[in-house]
Amino acid sequence: MGPPHHRLAALHLLLALAILCLGCAPGGGNDGTRVLVLGLDGMDPDAMDLLISEGKLPHFSELRRLGAYGKLRSQRPILSPIIWTTIATGQTPDRHGIGHFVTTTADGDQLPVTSQMRRVEAIWNIVSDADKSVATVGWWATWPPETVNGSVVSDHTSYHFMFEEGFTGGDDEIPKTHPPELMARIEPLLRRPADLTPAELEPFVDVPPEAYRREFDFQDDFAHFRWALATAQGYRDIGLELWRQDRPDLAMVYIEGTDSTSHLFGHLFRVEELGGELAEQQAKFGDTVEAMYVFADELLGEYMDAMDENTTLMVLSDHGFQLGALHDDPSRTRDLRRVSEKFHRIDGILYLYGAGVRAGAQIQGASILDITPTLLSFLGLPAADDMPGRVLEEAMSNPRPIDRIATYENAGGKGGGADGRQSARINQAQLEHLRSLGYIGGDGEPATTSTPGDRNLAAIHFEQGQYREAAQMFKRLVDEEPDNASLRASLAGALGALERYDLALEQLNRSIEIQPLNIEGHHNRAVIHERLGNRRAAIADYETALRYNPQYEPSQRALERLTGRSDVRAPADKAEARAAALVHRASVEARRASYREALRLLEQAEAEAPRYVLIYQYRSNVAYLMGDLELGIAALERALEIEPGNALFERNLEQLRSQRAP
């Protein structure tokens, strides 16, 4: 094939000769192939299709034209440490052992995940053991850095894990890189948030000069974005340095900023007719997500320029992101920019390009479990029988059949990481970042002392049909936290799958007693009632779940199957139908932050149907967003007169009353 990038075309003959020589240099694979992986967190395939069609992503367009591409199916829960570890190991979370952003110690302290918690070999271990060289930059759960044939720039290297004016310092006892002396070499390439100039930031944001003078705070949207962009620039430059100078057989570079930007500003993407605070946000940050996609395209172009004819490039994301979506509940609009994984979409992107790639191929049905087997194949190494994924041969111009080996695991254990002691200062900075995005400690998350990863791993066992293992794990967690309603509901789900219905009902009744506003609990209890033939009780619990969350799809589907309807608050007559239409219009205005127009429409709805309870629920939400606590309290008191015992109204009323000035 010809040179892999259009900007090299003019140097075709002379450069091709030089490339042939470079391909013979130490560091190439058996046939000189080198593999370069760019991981771009949270890039959405539909958003990319749109921007490519508008000509805004020329390098991705070239990958699509001259390489192979498709969607990459992720797995739930869609949390970055889990997914990127699955990508790097070819193993499911129940095997690799990373189940969340944090783990909980015996003392109850939460610590960010580390490389030592991974129970299996990562691809950089496998490739190193095959006497090939590696460079890993910024990948999740790579600190402490492991001993490899090459380099590891761990996920604790960049400044966002350290404190003080754009982040300096940190834990000097534990290296952040392998080898430790690599840190001195790459440190000039790292960027602090304060290093970014207004000229660099102008393509992304439109903020007043005083914004640049504020002290760093993860709750400050502009400061948080500066962190994300500075870190992305640093890892980009470090990856290029190692690729060009060290010439590893396998380089893996991870960029997180694409995901953080979507968390911060994804709700503003291409949304029209916003009002109030959302209009103010959009004036500052309405183009930020699109500009970050353009940044990713430019970054891609730099790496394409660094390729030669013996390079295979893979670009992927761990999941997509629902952009331009405002929350259905206007009371949560203000916090939408910290949406956690709730707006993650299951499909990410996957592009292959360069040496050994079949131009124009479309990749169908690719999974995150397929990445490691495919990368190994490009490097001339076998996948293992205990890796459930496949080699994506349809993307290869000349697939090489390679017999699998049994396993890459060994009795001696994986890795060889450094001392696992962790700096509390680093931990607190990292945990603050996770909280600012809503990944831990968010509203409505039950207080917990158990390891979040254990809960996720138990849920993964359940999703894979391993109900006995899931029940055992959830039972242990319930024993540790007997007052955790969510854990009891999950245990009940596993017991129900094992047809132990009486025990499941006991857990669900206790779960709902602990937390009446328990959507999962009501739904699971309805399922058990239905399996026991108690149709009336099942319908009542499905209706309760939907009363507390009208968008809860499992209960919607079940209620429609049993009754032919999925809306528990369907209008009872023509007056309520007119009121419902006005409430819907009010909800649209509220999502756009046009609060006064929303209140006007709700007043019209009340005139039509004074006992239509959604009027007062929405009025309380809008009043809260406007800062009118008394109006919000009065609206909820009226809602409870119409619907006594509604746990959602009771909780919200209690919260509003608690915010009254003493």
PDB file of C-alpha atoms in Angstrom, residues 157-170 187 190-196 212-218 223-224 226-228 230-231 425 429:
ATOM      1  CA  THR A 157       1.278  11.144  35.743  1.00  0.00           C
ATOM      2  CA  SER A 158      -0.631  14.166  34.530  1.00  0.00           C
ATOM      3  CA  TYR A 159      -1.313  17.163  36.712  1.00  0.00           C
ATOM      4  CA  HIS A 160      -4.962  16.493  37.391  1.00  0.00           C
ATOM      5  CA  PHE A 161      -3.997  14.039  40.134  1.00  0.00           C
ATOM      6  CA  MET A 162      -1.975  16.599  42.095  1.00  0.00           C
ATOM      7  CA  PHE A 163      -2.704  19.808  43.872  1.00  0.00           C
ATOM      8  CA  GLU A 164      -1.704  23.422  44.019  1.00  0.00           C
ATOM      9  CA  GLU A 165      -2.129  26.036  41.272  1.00  0.00           C
ATOM     10  CA  GLY A 166      -2.511  23.935  38.218  1.00  0.00           C
ATOM     11  CA  PHE A 167      -1.270  20.906  40.124  1.00  0.00           C
ATOM     12  CA  THR A 168       2.280  20.286  41.217  1.00  0.00           C
ATOM     13  CA  GLY A 169       3.897  17.870  43.605  1.00  0.00           C
ATOM     14  CA  GLY A 170       2.425  14.503  44.541  1.00  0.00           C
ATOM     15  CA  GLU A 187       7.901  16.344  32.467  1.00  0.00           C
ATOM     16  CA  LEU A 190       3.104  17.913  30.741  1.00  0.00           C
ATOM     17  CA  ARG A 191       0.822  20.938  30.898  1.00  0.00           C
ATOM     18  CA  ARG A 192      -0.888  22.560  33.849  1.00  0.00           C
ATOM     19  CA  PRO A 193      -4.390  24.003  33.413  1.00  0.00           C
ATOM     20  CA  ALA A 194      -2.931  27.443  34.130  1.00  0.00           C
ATOM     21  CA  ASP A 195      -0.475  26.978  31.264  1.00  0.00           C
ATOM     22  CA  LEU A 196      -3.255  27.211  28.682  1.00  0.00           C
ATOM     23  CA  TYR A 212      -8.920  32.860  33.934  1.00  0.00           C
ATOM     24  CA  ARG A 213      -8.057  34.321  37.338  1.00  0.00           C
ATOM     25  CA  ARG A 214     -10.256  32.055  39.451  1.00  0.00           C
ATOM     26  CA  GLU A 215      -8.602  29.396  41.595  1.00  0.00           C
ATOM     27  CA  PHE A 216      -8.981  25.834  40.407  1.00  0.00           C
ATOM     28  CA  ASP A 217     -12.170  24.067  41.481  1.00  0.00           C
ATOM     29  CA  PHE A 218     -13.645  20.961  39.869  1.00  0.00           C
ATOM     30  CA  ALA A 223     -11.594  25.297  35.366  1.00  0.00           C
ATOM     31  CA  HIS A 224     -12.624  21.679  34.935  1.00  0.00           C
ATOM     32  CA  ARG A 226      -8.972  23.588  31.355  1.00  0.00           C
ATOM     33  CA  TRP A 227      -7.865  20.543  33.349  1.00  0.00           C
ATOM     34  CA  ALA A 228      -9.303  18.172  30.727  1.00  0.00           C
ATOM     35  CA  ALA A 230      -4.306  20.371  29.497  1.00  0.00           C
ATOM     36  CA  THR A 231      -4.202  16.673  30.359  1.00  0.00           C
ATOM     37  CA  ARG A 425      -3.315  13.651  48.774  1.00  0.00           C
ATOM     38  CA  ALA A 429      -7.756  14.857  44.270  1.00  0.00           C
TER      39      ALA A 429
END
